[in-house]
Amino acid sequence: MYAYIRNFKIVLALATSVAWNPVSASEIESLTTPGGLPFLHIQDDQYENVVLQVNWPYNWSFDTALNPKVPMLSARAVLNGPPEGVEDNVVGQRLRDMQTQSTLIATSESVTGALVTPAGNFEEIARLVNSVLATPAFDPDLANDERRNLLDQSSQLRQGTDAAVGELARNLIMHDHPVRTYFSSSAEIESLIETATLDELKRFYFETVTRSNATIVLASPFASGRAGILLDELFDGLPQGEAIESDESVIDFPDGITVVLHDPDAERSNLTLAGILPPVSQGGEFEDLIALAVLGQGATSELYETLRPELGDSYEFTANALALSSEFRILQISGVVDTDKLEFARQAIRQKYEEFRGNGLSSSIDGIKRRSSAAMRINTENPRILVPLVMENVLNGFPAAKALELPDEIDAISREGINARMLDVFPPVEDLLTVIVTSDPDLVPGACVVETPEEYRACL
């Protein structure tokens, strides 16, 4: 279970985030290496770099008997550590010398590795990366360094009003879900980071990073046969592993409750409204993103126009889709307001949201479609972005080729289709969860008031 925010500002930003020579990919091949590894290959002679992404699913975080902080620590220890028998930093320095970027990141439901390197270096890079993947050293001192880094990060995430409202909202939304502790940055959860053992880190890694569960997407200038041979070198020595079954856990969303976190030191109030959305795998994601952009993104949005007469130009409430995992998406409207304007903002946002959901979009969406489609078309010409797009589509159950069709998919969206979808899948206002952090707990009638995010169960 991961968490990321999707909106069209991010889609547009991707197109200008990395320098590259644009190449229009025409085909995504589904192939198998000589060693039996399935992979998806985007081949073009003009690609100057090799871009590789691999995803390994796991169910570790869904087992309440296991430490949910182990996956993050394990991935960090492997990424930043040497292979067995090699001095620390030798491989890492060689990767940097060869202009190679690599990551290994654990979310709550999978580990994703990524690699970008000049094509001429890939043969040597494949051998170097294989030495780390197949025989990681799991150096105790380095593991402790990563433990301290994660503790520092957890401490920083607890600072400020935004952190408090996020922690409380996650607790309320995922209250009985087994991965709630994965996302938590509370002080009580830090003991899980401190007590994670080296044996647990090793067990997680060798159970997860296997051949049988790898989804591999590669963009390269190599012929398919050559690409397969190099991938076999990169993944040589990994255990075969056992098939991972999808977890069937569901989120029991707390419809319609209002919870206030009393923070006597809060200078202003933080207001968040949230509701459940269908998963991306059911389709309609871009319709949702356009609707949310019109509702609450930027100075021309419906929420901005509604709140500006009373709050002025300095306040903005933003509407986004927040993915807690591949199966759970949240509609989120959030912002900060002066405490004496809190109740006005809450009522005005609720009224505007319900009107927007019921009446639909009244103005043309041609402009946002045109900009978004053009940005997505640029994204599909950049292998550094196309490879993750292909991976995301495949993991959501779509054909790999759908990634190349996203610009046309955006072009085909209609205002009428968005309006019908909002009525169908956007939650009614009475089902929205409201989470507030404020110095005045009496401002919202009928709210459940807590003093810390950990007291959330009193409101369920």
Short mmCIF file of C-alpha atoms in Angstrom, two decimals:
data_model
loop_
_atom_site.label_atom_id
_atom_site.label_comp_id
_atom_site.label_asym_id
_atom_site.label_seq_id
_atom_site.Cartn_x
_atom_site.Cartn_y
_atom_site.Cartn_z
CA MET A 1 0.00 0.00 0.00
CA TYR A 2 1.64 3.16 -1.18
CA ALA A 3 0.49 6.75 -1.07
CA TYR A 4 0.77 9.24 -3.86
CA ILE A 5 -1.23 12.23 -5.05
CA ARG A 6 -2.35 12.37 -8.65
CA ASN A 7 -3.44 15.58 -10.34
CA PHE A 8 -2.92 17.26 -13.67
CA LYS A 9 -0.35 19.67 -12.28
CA ILE A 10 1.85 16.63 -11.68
CA VAL A 11 1.10 15.15 -15.11
CA LEU A 12 2.08 18.45 -16.74
CA ALA A 13 5.21 18.78 -14.57
CA LEU A 14 6.50 15.35 -15.56
CA ALA A 15 6.96 16.50 -19.13
CA THR A 16 9.55 19.10 -18.12
CA SER A 17 11.19 17.28 -15.21
CA VAL A 18 13.96 15.43 -17.08
CA ALA A 19 16.11 16.25 -20.09
CA TRP A 20 15.88 13.72 -22.94
CA ASN A 21 15.81 13.35 -26.69
CA PRO A 22 12.16 12.70 -27.66
CA VAL A 23 11.53 9.34 -29.33
CA SER A 24 8.05 8.14 -30.30
CA ALA A 25 7.75 4.51 -29.19
CA SER A 26 5.47 2.51 -31.45
CA GLU A 27 5.35 -0.89 -29.77
CA ILE A 28 5.77 -2.64 -26.44
CA GLU A 29 6.90 -6.24 -26.88
CA SER A 30 6.10 -9.01 -24.41
CA LEU A 31 9.16 -11.28 -24.37
CA THR A 32 10.98 -13.92 -22.35
CA THR A 33 14.72 -14.04 -21.66
CA PRO A 34 16.74 -17.18 -22.52
CA GLY A 35 16.69 -17.91 -18.78
CA GLY A 36 12.89 -17.82 -18.64
CA LEU A 37 12.20 -14.33 -17.25
CA PRO A 38 9.17 -12.58 -18.80
CA PHE A 39 9.74 -8.91 -19.58
CA LEU A 40 8.23 -6.01 -21.51
CA HIS A 41 10.55 -4.30 -23.96
CA ILE A 42 10.27 -0.85 -25.55
CA GLN A 43 12.94 -0.87 -28.23
CA ASP A 44 14.22 2.04 -30.27
CA ASP A 45 17.63 2.46 -31.87
CA GLN A 46 17.57 6.16 -30.93
CA TYR A 47 17.42 5.54 -27.17
CA GLU A 48 20.70 6.76 -25.67
CA ASN A 49 19.98 5.32 -22.24
CA VAL A 50 18.69 2.07 -20.86
CA VAL A 51 15.73 2.57 -18.53
CA LEU A 52 14.73 -0.40 -16.39
CA GLN A 53 12.05 -0.85 -13.76
CA VAL A 54 11.21 -4.03 -11.88
CA ASN A 55 8.45 -4.61 -9.34
CA TRP A 56 8.23 -7.37 -6.73
CA PRO A 57 4.90 -7.65 -4.82
CA TYR A 58 4.71 -8.87 -1.24
CA ASN A 59 2.20 -9.36 1.57
CA TRP A 60 4.54 -8.73 4.52
CA SER A 61 2.72 -5.57 5.66
CA PHE A 62 -0.62 -7.38 5.70
CA ASP A 63 0.55 -9.87 8.33
CA THR A 64 0.07 -8.35 11.78
CA ALA A 65 2.60 -10.81 13.23
CA LEU A 66 5.40 -9.19 11.19
CA ASN A 67 7.17 -5.87 11.69
CA PRO A 68 5.80 -3.44 9.02
CA LYS A 69 8.92 -1.26 9.11
CA VAL A 70 11.19 -4.09 7.94
CA PRO A 71 10.56 -3.66 4.17
CA MET A 72 11.74 -0.03 4.11
CA LEU A 73 14.83 -0.81 6.18
CA SER A 74 15.65 -3.87 4.10
CA ALA A 75 15.41 -2.04 0.76
CA ARG A 76 17.54 0.85 2.04
CA ALA A 77 20.19 -1.50 3.41
CA VAL A 78 20.51 -3.25 0.04
CA LEU A 79 20.43 -0.07 -2.07
CA ASN A 80 23.10 1.70 -0.04
CA GLY A 81 25.17 -1.33 0.86
CA PRO A 82 27.83 -3.44 -0.87
CA PRO A 83 27.63 -7.02 -2.09
CA GLU A 84 29.25 -9.72 0.02
CA GLY A 85 33.03 -9.59 0.01
CA VAL A 86 33.27 -6.07 -1.41
CA GLU A 87 34.24 -2.94 0.49
CA ASP A 88 31.53 -0.43 1.20
CA ASN A 89 30.92 2.18 -1.53
CA VAL A 90 33.04 0.49 -4.23
CA VAL A 91 30.02 -0.54 -6.32
CA GLY A 92 28.16 2.68 -5.57
CA GLN A 93 31.10 4.80 -6.68
CA ARG A 94 31.48 2.81 -9.89
CA LEU A 95 27.78 3.31 -10.65
CA ARG A 96 28.18 7.05 -10.16
CA ASP A 97 31.31 7.11 -12.32
CA MET A 98 29.30 5.48 -15.11
CA GLN A 99 26.46 8.04 -14.81
CA THR A 100 24.04 5.45 -13.47
CA GLN A 101 21.03 6.30 -11.33
CA SER A 102 19.50 3.51 -9.26
CA THR A 103 16.77 3.21 -6.65
CA LEU A 104 15.22 0.42 -4.60
CA ILE A 105 12.07 1.51 -2.78
CA ALA A 106 9.68 -0.51 -0.62
CA THR A 107 6.07 0.57 -0.37
CA SER A 108 3.65 -1.35 1.82
CA GLU A 109 2.79 -3.80 -0.97
CA SER A 110 5.80 -4.05 -3.26
CA VAL A 111 9.48 -3.33 -3.83
CA THR A 112 10.35 -1.36 -6.96
CA GLY A 113 13.84 -1.14 -8.38
CA ALA A 114 14.75 1.37 -11.08
CA LEU A 115 17.87 1.91 -13.15
CA VAL A 116 18.89 4.52 -15.74
CA THR A 117 22.29 4.25 -17.41
CA PRO A 118 23.94 5.08 -20.75
CA ALA A 119 23.32 2.17 -23.12
CA GLY A 120 27.02 1.61 -23.69
CA ASN A 121 27.53 0.98 -19.97
CA PHE A 122 24.67 -1.45 -19.43
CA GLU A 123 26.65 -4.68 -19.76
CA GLU A 124 29.02 -3.74 -16.94
CA ILE A 125 26.21 -2.16 -14.93
CA ALA A 126 24.18 -5.37 -15.18
CA ARG A 127 27.03 -7.32 -13.59
CA LEU A 128 27.57 -4.72 -10.85
CA VAL A 129 23.90 -4.47 -9.94
CA ASN A 130 23.58 -8.25 -10.01
CA SER A 131 26.34 -8.55 -7.41
CA VAL A 132 24.29 -6.39 -5.05
CA LEU A 133 20.88 -7.95 -5.81
CA ALA A 134 22.03 -11.57 -5.64
CA THR A 135 24.45 -11.35 -2.69
CA PRO A 136 23.75 -8.25 -0.58
CA ALA A 137 26.07 -8.00 2.41
CA PHE A 138 23.50 -6.65 4.91
CA ASP A 139 26.29 -5.00 6.86
CA PRO A 140 25.12 -4.48 10.49
CA ASP A 141 26.68 -1.02 10.80
CA LEU A 142 25.08 0.17 7.57
CA ALA A 143 21.73 -1.29 8.63
CA ASN A 144 21.98 0.69 11.87
CA ASP A 145 22.77 3.83 9.88
CA GLU A 146 19.60 3.29 7.85
CA ARG A 147 17.69 2.68 11.07
CA ARG A 148 18.83 6.05 12.43
CA ASN A 149 17.95 7.75 9.14
CA LEU A 150 14.45 6.28 9.24
CA LEU A 151 14.00 7.32 12.87
CA ASP A 152 15.05 10.88 11.98
CA GLN A 153 12.65 10.90 9.05
CA SER A 154 9.82 9.62 11.24
CA SER A 155 10.53 12.35 13.80
CA GLN A 156 10.50 15.04 11.10
CA LEU A 157 7.21 13.73 9.71
CA ARG A 158 5.57 14.28 13.09
CA GLN A 159 6.34 18.00 13.13
CA GLY A 160 3.63 20.58 12.45
CA THR A 161 -0.11 20.72 11.92
CA ASP A 162 0.01 19.09 8.49
CA ALA A 163 1.66 16.04 9.99
CA ALA A 164 -0.93 15.79 12.75
CA VAL A 165 -3.91 15.98 10.41
CA GLY A 166 -2.31 13.43 8.09
CA GLU A 167 -1.63 10.99 10.92
CA LEU A 168 -5.15 11.36 12.30
CA ALA A 169 -6.78 10.99 8.88
CA ARG A 170 -4.77 7.85 8.09
CA ASN A 171 -5.63 6.37 11.47
CA LEU A 172 -9.34 7.02 10.91
CA ILE A 173 -9.40 5.75 7.33
CA MET A 174 -7.30 2.62 7.90
CA HIS A 175 -8.20 2.02 11.53
CA ASP A 176 -8.46 -1.79 11.40
CA HIS A 177 -6.48 -2.35 8.23
CA PRO A 178 -3.23 -4.26 8.88
CA VAL A 179 -1.04 -1.77 7.00
CA ARG A 180 -2.02 1.24 9.12
CA THR A 181 1.20 0.91 11.09
CA TYR A 182 3.24 0.95 7.87
CA PHE A 183 2.18 4.55 7.23
CA SER A 184 2.31 5.68 10.84
CA SER A 185 5.06 8.04 11.98
CA SER A 186 3.89 8.20 15.60
CA ALA A 187 6.37 7.95 18.44
CA GLU A 188 4.96 4.60 19.55
CA ILE A 189 5.66 3.14 16.10
CA GLU A 190 9.34 4.10 16.32
CA SER A 191 9.92 1.07 18.53
CA LEU A 192 9.23 -1.09 15.46
CA ILE A 193 12.08 0.63 13.63
CA GLU A 194 14.38 0.17 16.63
CA THR A 195 13.56 -3.51 17.12
CA ALA A 196 13.73 -4.67 13.47
CA THR A 197 16.47 -7.30 13.33
CA LEU A 198 19.04 -8.04 10.65
CA ASP A 199 17.55 -11.53 10.27
CA GLU A 200 14.15 -9.96 9.55
CA LEU A 201 15.67 -7.67 6.93
CA LYS A 202 17.32 -10.66 5.23
CA ARG A 203 14.20 -12.81 5.41
CA PHE A 204 12.05 -10.12 3.83
CA TYR A 205 14.53 -9.46 1.04
CA PHE A 206 15.16 -13.04 -0.01
CA GLU A 207 11.45 -13.91 0.16
CA THR A 208 10.52 -10.88 -1.94
CA VAL A 209 13.26 -10.20 -4.49
CA THR A 210 12.85 -13.37 -6.54
CA ARG A 211 12.56 -14.44 -10.17
CA SER A 212 9.00 -15.76 -10.07
CA ASN A 213 7.35 -12.53 -8.91
CA ALA A 214 9.28 -9.96 -10.92
CA THR A 215 7.45 -7.67 -13.35
CA ILE A 216 10.13 -6.19 -15.62
CA VAL A 217 9.83 -3.23 -18.02
CA LEU A 218 12.84 -2.24 -20.13
CA ALA A 219 13.41 0.56 -22.64
CA SER A 220 16.61 0.17 -24.64
CA PRO A 221 18.22 0.43 -28.09
CA PHE A 222 19.13 -3.28 -27.98
CA ALA A 223 17.65 -6.01 -30.14
CA SER A 224 15.28 -8.24 -28.18
CA GLY A 225 17.70 -11.16 -27.98
CA ARG A 226 20.51 -9.00 -26.63
CA ALA A 227 18.18 -7.35 -24.12
CA GLY A 228 17.12 -10.76 -22.80
CA ILE A 229 20.71 -11.93 -22.35
CA LEU A 230 21.62 -8.77 -20.40
CA LEU A 231 18.56 -9.10 -18.16
CA ASP A 232 19.53 -12.70 -17.38
CA GLU A 233 22.95 -11.41 -16.30
CA LEU A 234 21.36 -8.74 -14.11
CA PHE A 235 18.96 -11.14 -12.35
CA ASP A 236 21.26 -14.18 -12.26
CA GLY A 237 21.36 -15.94 -8.91
CA LEU A 238 18.08 -14.61 -7.53
CA PRO A 239 15.99 -17.33 -5.84
CA GLN A 240 13.04 -18.66 -7.81
CA GLY A 241 10.63 -17.81 -4.97
CA GLU A 242 6.97 -18.61 -4.51
CA ALA A 243 3.95 -16.96 -6.10
CA ILE A 244 2.49 -14.06 -4.12
CA GLU A 245 -1.29 -14.02 -3.80
CA SER A 246 -3.13 -10.71 -3.71
CA ASP A 247 -4.28 -9.65 -0.26
CA GLU A 248 -8.06 -9.35 0.12
CA SER A 249 -8.07 -6.88 3.03
CA VAL A 250 -10.55 -4.03 2.69
CA ILE A 251 -10.78 -0.58 4.24
CA ASP A 252 -13.87 0.05 6.35
CA PHE A 253 -14.16 3.74 5.54
CA PRO A 254 -15.66 5.86 8.37
CA ASP A 255 -18.41 7.61 6.40
CA GLY A 256 -19.67 10.98 7.55
CA ILE A 257 -17.90 11.53 10.85
CA THR A 258 -16.20 14.77 11.92
CA VAL A 259 -13.12 14.60 14.14
CA VAL A 260 -11.33 17.57 15.69
CA LEU A 261 -7.77 17.30 16.97
CA HIS A 262 -7.29 19.94 19.66
CA ASP A 263 -3.92 21.65 19.31
CA PRO A 264 -3.77 24.68 21.63
CA ASP A 265 -0.62 25.91 19.86
CA ALA A 266 -2.08 25.86 16.34
CA GLU A 267 -1.91 29.38 14.89
CA ARG A 268 -4.39 28.51 12.15
CA SER A 269 -6.73 25.60 11.52
CA ASN A 270 -6.19 22.72 9.12
CA LEU A 271 -9.30 21.33 7.41
CA THR A 272 -9.47 18.10 5.39
CA LEU A 273 -12.47 16.37 3.84
CA ALA A 274 -12.07 12.87 2.40
CA GLY A 275 -14.14 10.18 0.72
CA ILE A 276 -13.55 6.83 -0.95
CA LEU A 277 -13.04 6.50 -4.73
CA PRO A 278 -12.90 3.37 -6.91
CA PRO A 279 -9.42 1.96 -7.61
CA VAL A 280 -7.54 2.96 -10.74
CA SER A 281 -7.91 -0.61 -12.00
CA GLN A 282 -11.61 0.04 -12.65
CA GLY A 283 -10.84 2.85 -15.09
CA GLY A 284 -11.95 6.48 -15.15
CA GLU A 285 -8.88 7.92 -13.42
CA PHE A 286 -8.39 10.79 -15.85
CA GLU A 287 -12.06 11.77 -15.67
CA ASP A 288 -11.63 12.03 -11.90
CA LEU A 289 -8.44 14.05 -12.22
CA ILE A 290 -10.03 16.56 -14.58
CA ALA A 291 -13.05 16.94 -12.30
CA LEU A 292 -10.83 17.50 -9.26
CA ALA A 293 -8.68 20.00 -11.16
CA VAL A 294 -11.77 22.04 -12.01
CA LEU A 295 -13.07 21.73 -8.45
CA GLY A 296 -9.95 22.64 -6.52
CA GLN A 297 -6.66 23.30 -8.28
CA GLY A 298 -5.46 26.82 -8.94
CA ALA A 299 -6.83 30.34 -9.06
CA THR A 300 -9.58 29.49 -11.55
CA SER A 301 -10.99 26.55 -9.59
CA GLU A 302 -14.53 26.39 -8.22
CA LEU A 303 -13.34 26.26 -4.61
CA TYR A 304 -11.04 29.24 -5.07
CA GLU A 305 -13.85 31.33 -6.53
CA THR A 306 -16.18 30.25 -3.72
CA LEU A 307 -13.80 31.04 -0.86
CA ARG A 308 -12.00 34.12 -2.21
CA PRO A 309 -14.69 36.74 -1.32
CA GLU A 310 -14.52 35.78 2.35
CA LEU A 311 -10.95 34.50 2.74
CA GLY A 312 -9.06 36.61 0.19
CA ASP A 313 -6.40 35.55 -2.29
CA SER A 314 -3.95 34.10 0.22
CA TYR A 315 -5.88 30.89 0.96
CA GLU A 316 -6.30 27.91 -1.30
CA PHE A 317 -8.03 24.60 -0.71
CA THR A 318 -6.85 21.85 -3.05
CA ALA A 319 -8.77 18.82 -4.32
CA ASN A 320 -6.75 15.70 -5.16
CA ALA A 321 -7.00 11.95 -5.57
CA LEU A 322 -4.78 10.23 -3.02
CA ALA A 323 -3.90 6.58 -3.71
CA LEU A 324 -3.36 4.65 -0.50
CA SER A 325 -2.70 1.52 -2.54
CA SER A 326 -3.50 -0.08 -5.86
CA GLU A 327 -6.95 -0.87 -4.45
CA PHE A 328 -7.82 2.16 -2.33
CA ARG A 329 -8.13 5.74 -3.55
CA ILE A 330 -9.26 8.72 -1.55
CA LEU A 331 -10.82 11.98 -2.73
CA GLN A 332 -9.22 14.66 -0.58
CA ILE A 333 -9.98 18.38 -0.17
CA SER A 334 -7.58 20.13 2.18
CA GLY A 335 -6.21 23.49 3.19
CA VAL A 336 -5.39 25.88 6.03
CA VAL A 337 -7.57 28.75 7.22
CA ASP A 338 -7.65 31.33 10.01
CA THR A 339 -9.43 29.76 12.95
CA ASP A 340 -12.18 32.40 13.06
CA LYS A 341 -13.02 31.48 9.44
CA LEU A 342 -12.92 27.71 9.96
CA GLU A 343 -16.65 27.08 10.20
CA PHE A 344 -17.35 29.32 7.22
CA ALA A 345 -14.79 27.40 5.15
CA ARG A 346 -16.14 24.02 6.23
CA GLN A 347 -19.73 24.86 5.35
CA ALA A 348 -18.81 26.63 2.10
CA ILE A 349 -16.65 23.73 0.89
CA ARG A 350 -19.34 21.17 1.71
CA GLN A 351 -21.97 23.18 -0.14
CA LYS A 352 -19.76 23.78 -3.18
CA TYR A 353 -18.72 20.12 -3.34
CA GLU A 354 -22.31 18.87 -3.28
CA GLU A 355 -23.39 21.41 -5.91
CA PHE A 356 -20.42 20.49 -8.08
CA ARG A 357 -21.09 16.77 -7.76
CA GLY A 358 -24.79 17.19 -8.53
CA ASN A 359 -24.66 19.82 -11.27
CA GLY A 360 -21.42 18.75 -12.90
CA LEU A 361 -18.98 20.79 -14.97
CA SER A 362 -20.63 23.78 -16.60
CA SER A 363 -17.69 25.16 -18.60
CA SER A 364 -15.58 23.70 -21.40
CA ILE A 365 -12.81 21.26 -20.55
CA ASP A 366 -11.13 21.57 -23.96
CA GLY A 367 -8.24 23.62 -22.57
CA ILE A 368 -7.27 21.27 -19.76
CA LYS A 369 -7.70 18.26 -22.07
CA ARG A 370 -5.48 19.82 -24.72
CA ARG A 371 -2.72 20.72 -22.24
CA SER A 372 -2.90 17.37 -20.48
CA SER A 373 -2.98 15.32 -23.66
CA ALA A 374 0.01 17.23 -25.05
CA ALA A 375 1.96 16.74 -21.82
CA MET A 376 1.12 13.04 -21.75
CA ARG A 377 2.20 12.68 -25.38
CA ILE A 378 5.57 14.22 -24.43
CA ASN A 379 5.75 11.82 -21.48
CA THR A 380 5.32 8.82 -23.78
CA GLU A 381 8.31 10.05 -25.81
CA ASN A 382 10.53 10.04 -22.72
CA PRO A 383 11.56 6.50 -21.70
CA ARG A 384 12.28 7.66 -18.14
CA ILE A 385 8.58 8.42 -17.78
CA LEU A 386 7.17 5.88 -20.24
CA VAL A 387 8.67 2.89 -18.42
CA PRO A 388 6.97 3.76 -15.08
CA LEU A 389 3.72 4.48 -16.97
CA VAL A 390 3.85 1.02 -18.55
CA MET A 391 4.60 -0.54 -15.16
CA GLU A 392 1.71 1.27 -13.50
CA ASN A 393 -0.73 0.18 -16.19
CA VAL A 394 0.39 -3.45 -16.03
CA LEU A 395 0.18 -3.57 -12.23
CA ASN A 396 -3.34 -2.15 -12.44
CA GLY A 397 -4.37 -4.97 -14.77
CA PHE A 398 -4.33 -3.03 -18.05
CA PRO A 399 -2.49 -4.02 -21.24
CA ALA A 400 1.02 -2.60 -21.46
CA ALA A 401 0.13 -0.80 -24.70
CA LYS A 402 -2.41 1.34 -22.84
CA ALA A 403 0.47 3.57 -21.74
CA LEU A 404 0.99 4.64 -25.36
CA GLU A 405 -2.75 5.30 -25.75
CA LEU A 406 -3.12 7.66 -22.78
CA PRO A 407 -3.03 10.87 -24.89
CA ASP A 408 -5.89 9.54 -27.04
CA GLU A 409 -7.73 8.43 -23.90
CA ILE A 410 -7.56 11.97 -22.54
CA ASP A 411 -8.68 13.41 -25.90
CA ALA A 412 -11.78 11.19 -25.82
CA ILE A 413 -13.01 12.38 -22.41
CA SER A 414 -16.28 14.32 -22.51
CA ARG A 415 -17.83 16.74 -20.06
CA GLU A 416 -21.00 14.63 -20.06
CA GLY A 417 -19.01 11.53 -19.19
CA ILE A 418 -17.30 13.28 -16.30
CA ASN A 419 -20.60 14.57 -14.93
CA ALA A 420 -22.18 11.12 -15.07
CA ARG A 421 -19.16 9.58 -13.38
CA MET A 422 -19.15 12.13 -10.56
CA LEU A 423 -22.74 11.27 -9.71
CA ASP A 424 -21.89 7.59 -9.85
CA VAL A 425 -18.60 7.36 -7.93
CA PHE A 426 -17.91 10.61 -6.06
CA PRO A 427 -19.25 10.15 -2.51
CA PRO A 428 -22.17 12.36 -1.44
CA VAL A 429 -21.24 15.13 0.95
CA GLU A 430 -22.87 13.40 3.92
CA ASP A 431 -20.43 10.49 3.50
CA LEU A 432 -17.28 12.63 3.64
CA LEU A 433 -14.92 12.22 6.57
CA THR A 434 -13.93 15.59 8.06
CA VAL A 435 -10.65 15.97 9.96
CA ILE A 436 -9.73 19.27 11.62
CA VAL A 437 -6.74 20.45 13.64
CA THR A 438 -7.52 23.64 15.55
CA SER A 439 -6.90 25.52 18.77
CA ASP A 440 -10.65 25.92 19.36
CA PRO A 441 -12.36 22.51 19.59
CA ASP A 442 -15.80 24.04 20.17
CA LEU A 443 -16.10 25.65 16.74
CA VAL A 444 -17.61 22.61 15.02
CA PRO A 445 -20.87 21.41 16.60
CA GLY A 446 -21.19 17.68 17.15
CA ALA A 447 -17.57 16.86 16.34
CA CYS A 448 -15.63 14.16 18.14
CA VAL A 449 -12.69 15.88 19.87
CA VAL A 450 -9.34 14.18 20.55
CA GLU A 451 -6.08 15.44 22.01
CA THR A 452 -3.72 13.20 20.00
CA PRO A 453 -4.00 11.29 16.69
CA GLU A 454 -3.63 8.04 18.63
CA GLU A 455 -7.03 8.62 20.30
CA TYR A 456 -8.84 8.14 16.98
CA ARG A 457 -10.69 4.97 18.04
CA ALA A 458 -12.85 6.99 20.42
CA CYS A 459 -14.50 8.54 17.34
CA LEU A 460 -15.30 5.35 15.42
#
